[in-house]
Tab-separated table of C-alpha atoms in Angstrom:
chain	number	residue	atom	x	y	z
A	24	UNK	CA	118.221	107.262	115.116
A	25	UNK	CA	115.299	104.808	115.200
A	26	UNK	CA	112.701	104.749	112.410
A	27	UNK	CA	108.938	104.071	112.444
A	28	UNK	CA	108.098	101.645	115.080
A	29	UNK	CA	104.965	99.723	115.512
A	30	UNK	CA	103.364	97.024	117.840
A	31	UNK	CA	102.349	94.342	117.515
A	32	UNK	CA	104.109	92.953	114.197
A	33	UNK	CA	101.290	90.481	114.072
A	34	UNK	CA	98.312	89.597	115.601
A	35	UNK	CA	95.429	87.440	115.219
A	36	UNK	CA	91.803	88.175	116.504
A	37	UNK	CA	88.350	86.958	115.838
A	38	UNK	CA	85.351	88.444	113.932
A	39	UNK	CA	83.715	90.861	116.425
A	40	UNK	CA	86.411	91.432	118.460
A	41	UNK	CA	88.114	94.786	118.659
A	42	UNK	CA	91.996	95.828	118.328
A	43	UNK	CA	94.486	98.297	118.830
A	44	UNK	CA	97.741	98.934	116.884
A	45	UNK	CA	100.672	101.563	117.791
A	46	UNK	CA	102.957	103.728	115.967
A	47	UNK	CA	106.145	105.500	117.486
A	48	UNK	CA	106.934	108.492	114.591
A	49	UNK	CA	110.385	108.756	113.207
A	50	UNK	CA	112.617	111.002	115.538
A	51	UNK	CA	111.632	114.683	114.956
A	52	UNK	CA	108.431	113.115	112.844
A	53	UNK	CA	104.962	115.382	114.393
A	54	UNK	CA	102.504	113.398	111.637
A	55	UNK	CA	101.581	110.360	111.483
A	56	UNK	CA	98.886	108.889	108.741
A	57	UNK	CA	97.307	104.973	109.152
A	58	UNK	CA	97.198	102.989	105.653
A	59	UNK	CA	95.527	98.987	105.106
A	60	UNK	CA	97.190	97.050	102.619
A	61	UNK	CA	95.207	94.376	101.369
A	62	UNK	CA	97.086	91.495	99.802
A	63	UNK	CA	97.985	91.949	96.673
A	64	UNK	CA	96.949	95.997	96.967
A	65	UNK	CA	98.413	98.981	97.268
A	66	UNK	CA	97.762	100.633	100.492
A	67	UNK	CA	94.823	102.430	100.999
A	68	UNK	CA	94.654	105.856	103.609
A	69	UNK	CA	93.211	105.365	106.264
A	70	UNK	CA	93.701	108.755	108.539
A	71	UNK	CA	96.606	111.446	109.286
A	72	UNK	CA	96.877	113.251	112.505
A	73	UNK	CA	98.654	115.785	113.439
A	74	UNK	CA	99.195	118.337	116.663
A	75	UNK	CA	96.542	115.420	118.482
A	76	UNK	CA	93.445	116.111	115.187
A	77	UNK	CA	92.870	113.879	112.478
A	78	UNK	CA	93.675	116.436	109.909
A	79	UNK	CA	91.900	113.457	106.447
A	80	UNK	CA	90.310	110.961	106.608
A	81	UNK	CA	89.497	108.180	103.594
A	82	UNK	CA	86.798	106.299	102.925
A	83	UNK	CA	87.066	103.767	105.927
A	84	UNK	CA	83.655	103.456	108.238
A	85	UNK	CA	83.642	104.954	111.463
A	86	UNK	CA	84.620	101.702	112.925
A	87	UNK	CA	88.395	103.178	112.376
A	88	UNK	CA	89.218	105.395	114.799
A	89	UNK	CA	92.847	106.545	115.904
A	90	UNK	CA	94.521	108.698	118.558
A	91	UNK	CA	98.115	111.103	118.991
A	92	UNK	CA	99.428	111.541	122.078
A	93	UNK	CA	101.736	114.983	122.848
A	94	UNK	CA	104.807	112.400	122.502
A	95	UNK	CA	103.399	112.221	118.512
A	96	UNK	CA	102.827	108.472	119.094
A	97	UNK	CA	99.587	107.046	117.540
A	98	UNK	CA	96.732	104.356	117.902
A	99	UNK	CA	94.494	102.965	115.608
A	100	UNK	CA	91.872	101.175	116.610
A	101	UNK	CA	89.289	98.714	115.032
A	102	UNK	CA	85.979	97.749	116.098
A	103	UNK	CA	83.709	94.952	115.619
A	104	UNK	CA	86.404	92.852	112.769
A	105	UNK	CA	85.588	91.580	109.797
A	106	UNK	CA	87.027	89.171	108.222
A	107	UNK	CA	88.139	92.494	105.466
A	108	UNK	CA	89.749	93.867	108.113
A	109	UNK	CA	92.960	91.009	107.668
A	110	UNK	CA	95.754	93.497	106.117
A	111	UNK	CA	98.997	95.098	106.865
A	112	UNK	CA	98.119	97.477	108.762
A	113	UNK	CA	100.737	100.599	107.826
A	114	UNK	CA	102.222	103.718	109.829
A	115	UNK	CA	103.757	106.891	107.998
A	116	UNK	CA	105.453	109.655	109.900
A	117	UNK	CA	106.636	112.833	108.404
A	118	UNK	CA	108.095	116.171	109.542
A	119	UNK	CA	104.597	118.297	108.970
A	120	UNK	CA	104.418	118.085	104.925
A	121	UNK	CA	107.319	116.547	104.036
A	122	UNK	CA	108.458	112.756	102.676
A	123	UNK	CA	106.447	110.287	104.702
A	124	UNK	CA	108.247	107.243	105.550
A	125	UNK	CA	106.860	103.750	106.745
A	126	UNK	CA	107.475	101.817	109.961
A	127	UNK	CA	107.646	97.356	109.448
A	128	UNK	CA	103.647	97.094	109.505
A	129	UNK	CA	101.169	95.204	111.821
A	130	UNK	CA	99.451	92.535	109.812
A	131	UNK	CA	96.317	91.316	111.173
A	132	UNK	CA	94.621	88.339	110.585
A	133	UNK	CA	90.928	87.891	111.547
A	134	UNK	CA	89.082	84.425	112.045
B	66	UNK	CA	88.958	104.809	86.734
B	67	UNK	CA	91.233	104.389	88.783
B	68	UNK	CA	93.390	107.197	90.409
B	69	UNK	CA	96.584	105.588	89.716
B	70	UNK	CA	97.560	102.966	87.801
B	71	UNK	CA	100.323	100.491	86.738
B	72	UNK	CA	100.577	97.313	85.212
B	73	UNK	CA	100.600	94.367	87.477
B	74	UNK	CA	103.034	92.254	85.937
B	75	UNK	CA	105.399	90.156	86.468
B	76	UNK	CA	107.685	92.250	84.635
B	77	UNK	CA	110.739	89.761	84.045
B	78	UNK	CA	113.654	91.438	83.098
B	79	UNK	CA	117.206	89.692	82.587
B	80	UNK	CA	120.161	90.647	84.732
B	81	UNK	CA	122.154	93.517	83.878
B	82	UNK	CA	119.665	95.222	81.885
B	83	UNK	CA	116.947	98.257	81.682
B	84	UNK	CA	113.830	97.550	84.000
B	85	UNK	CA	110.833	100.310	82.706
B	86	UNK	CA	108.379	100.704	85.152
B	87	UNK	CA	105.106	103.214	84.501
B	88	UNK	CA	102.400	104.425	85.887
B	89	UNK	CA	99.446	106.871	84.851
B	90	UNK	CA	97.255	108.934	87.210
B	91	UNK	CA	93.992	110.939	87.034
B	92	UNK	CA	94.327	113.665	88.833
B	93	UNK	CA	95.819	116.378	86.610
B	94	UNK	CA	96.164	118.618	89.835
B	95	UNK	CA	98.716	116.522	91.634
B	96	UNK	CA	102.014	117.976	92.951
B	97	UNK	CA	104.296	115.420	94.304
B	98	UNK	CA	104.992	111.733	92.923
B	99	UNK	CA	106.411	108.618	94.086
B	100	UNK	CA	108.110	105.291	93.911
B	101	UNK	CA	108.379	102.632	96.752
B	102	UNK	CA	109.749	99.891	96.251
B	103	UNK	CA	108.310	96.418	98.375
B	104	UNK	CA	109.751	93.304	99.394
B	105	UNK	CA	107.101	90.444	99.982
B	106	UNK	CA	105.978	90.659	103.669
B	107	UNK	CA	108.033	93.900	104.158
B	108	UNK	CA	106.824	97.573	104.155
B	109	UNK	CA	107.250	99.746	101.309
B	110	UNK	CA	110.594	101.772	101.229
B	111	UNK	CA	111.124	105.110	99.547
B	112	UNK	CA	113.677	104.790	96.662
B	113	UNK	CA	112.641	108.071	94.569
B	114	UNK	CA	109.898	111.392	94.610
B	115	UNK	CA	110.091	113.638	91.689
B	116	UNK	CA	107.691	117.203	91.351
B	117	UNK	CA	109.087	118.130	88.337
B	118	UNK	CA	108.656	117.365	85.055
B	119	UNK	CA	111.885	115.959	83.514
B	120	UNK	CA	113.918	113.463	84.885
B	121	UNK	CA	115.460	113.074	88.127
B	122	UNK	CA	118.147	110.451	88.574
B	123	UNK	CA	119.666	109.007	91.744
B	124	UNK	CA	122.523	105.822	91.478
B	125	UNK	CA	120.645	103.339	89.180
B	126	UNK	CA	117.047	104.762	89.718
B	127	UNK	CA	115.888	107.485	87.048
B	128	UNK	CA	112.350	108.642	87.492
B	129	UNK	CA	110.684	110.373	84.823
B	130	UNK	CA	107.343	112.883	84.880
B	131	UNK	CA	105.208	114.419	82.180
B	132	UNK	CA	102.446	116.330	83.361
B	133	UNK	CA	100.590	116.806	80.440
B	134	UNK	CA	100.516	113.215	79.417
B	135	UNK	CA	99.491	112.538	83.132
B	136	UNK	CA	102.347	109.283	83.420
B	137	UNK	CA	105.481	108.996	85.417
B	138	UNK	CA	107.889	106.221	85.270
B	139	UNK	CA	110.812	104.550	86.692
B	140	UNK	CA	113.893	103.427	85.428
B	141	UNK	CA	115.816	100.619	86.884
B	142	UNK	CA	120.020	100.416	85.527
B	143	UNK	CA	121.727	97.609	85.237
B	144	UNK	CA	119.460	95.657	87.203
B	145	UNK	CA	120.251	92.743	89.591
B	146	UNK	CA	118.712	89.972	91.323
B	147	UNK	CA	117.922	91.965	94.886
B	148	UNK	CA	115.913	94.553	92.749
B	149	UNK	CA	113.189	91.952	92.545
B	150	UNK	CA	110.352	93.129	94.344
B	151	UNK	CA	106.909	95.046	93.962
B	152	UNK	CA	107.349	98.660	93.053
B	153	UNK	CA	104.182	100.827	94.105
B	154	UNK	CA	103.478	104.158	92.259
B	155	UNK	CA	102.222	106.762	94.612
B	156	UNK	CA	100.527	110.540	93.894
B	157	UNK	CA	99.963	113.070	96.168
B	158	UNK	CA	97.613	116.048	95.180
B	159	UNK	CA	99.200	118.637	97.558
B	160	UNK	CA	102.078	118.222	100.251
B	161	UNK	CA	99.722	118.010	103.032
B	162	UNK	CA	96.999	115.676	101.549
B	163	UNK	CA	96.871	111.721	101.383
B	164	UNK	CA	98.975	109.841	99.169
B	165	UNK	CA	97.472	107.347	96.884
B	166	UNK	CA	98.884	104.568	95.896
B	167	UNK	CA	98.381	102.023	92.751
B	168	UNK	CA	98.315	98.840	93.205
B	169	UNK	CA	102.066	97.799	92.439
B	170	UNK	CA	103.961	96.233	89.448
B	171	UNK	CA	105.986	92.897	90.059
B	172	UNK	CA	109.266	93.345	89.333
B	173	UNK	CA	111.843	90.223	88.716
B	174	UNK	CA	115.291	90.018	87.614
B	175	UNK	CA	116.032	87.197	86.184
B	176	UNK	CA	120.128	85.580	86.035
């Protein structure tokens, strides 16, 4: 039974530029929530969706915006980097409210 | 203040002995509590929840809750080298909000 999966493990843009990272839920997993980890930080929620909705948000500008597909899979997107956009980039899936577990992480690094 | 909290470290413990890990968090409302445990450049892993206060033990990992003092904690038996890692405290408010995370002790186990 596969765990969380994302894509790309890494990837490197420049300031301006705009990316998109992907998250494959845990078998039987219908919620999946975006997190930034900052080196050194503990990560920091970024958005949950669930049944297609983002269901919370945190405090992260508009230029964060994500996506679920009816397969559960997820997107996050980011807009016009900044250099404080370089984290891991974290995906969580859980079975509605229950235990969320993390996939391996994206870490992005912006120039 | 911060929501959650834990000492930074490094907390350098010898082989074979008692690691004590703690944490305090603000939000006298919160439900469900957490410890992941990190490897450098690796997601954070699940090793223990607890919702209740007492303790709750599982192999070498006891975790520990008081509600009225607002602190949880984490117990790490007869510790060895591979339990060297970051160990991130985490605090959920209810089961279907965002879970917020402190910013991680250092844990390492010295021979």
């Amino acid at each position: 039974d596969a765990g969380v999966t994302q894509s790309p493990t890494h990837l490197i843009k420049t300031r301006g530029q705009q990316v998109t990272l992907r998250c494959s839920p845990k078998s039987g997993h219908d919620t999946v929530s975006w997190y930034q980890q900052a080196l050194g930080q503990g990560p920091q929620f970024i958005f949950q969706y669930y049944e297609e909705e983002e269901r919370q948000r945190g405090n992260f500008p508009d230029r964060f915006s994500g996506h679920q597909f009816p397969n559960y899979s997820s997107e996050l997107n980011v807009n016009a980097l900044l250099l404080g956009d370089s984290a891991l980039y974290l995906c969580a899936s859980s079975f509605q409210e229950e235990t969320q577990y993390f996939g391996p992480g994206t870490r992005l690094l912006v120039l | 203040q911060k929501e959650v909290e834990q000492n930074s470290g490094p907390l350098s413990v010898p082989e074979g002995a008692i690691a004590s890990l703690n944490c305090t968090y603000s939000d006298r409302g919160s439900q469900s509590f957490f410890w992941y445990r990190q490897y450098s450049g690796k997601s954070p892993e699940l090793i223990m929840f607890i919702y209740s206060n007492g303790d709750k033990e599982d192999g070498r990992f006891t975790a520990q809750l008081n509600k009225a003092s607002q602190y949880v904690s984490l117990l790490i038996r007869d510790s060895q080298p591979s339990d060297s890692a970051t160990y991130l405290c985490a605090v959920q408010y209810s089961s279907a909000s965002k879970i917020i995370f402190g910013s991680g002790t250092r844990l390492s186990i010295r021979p």
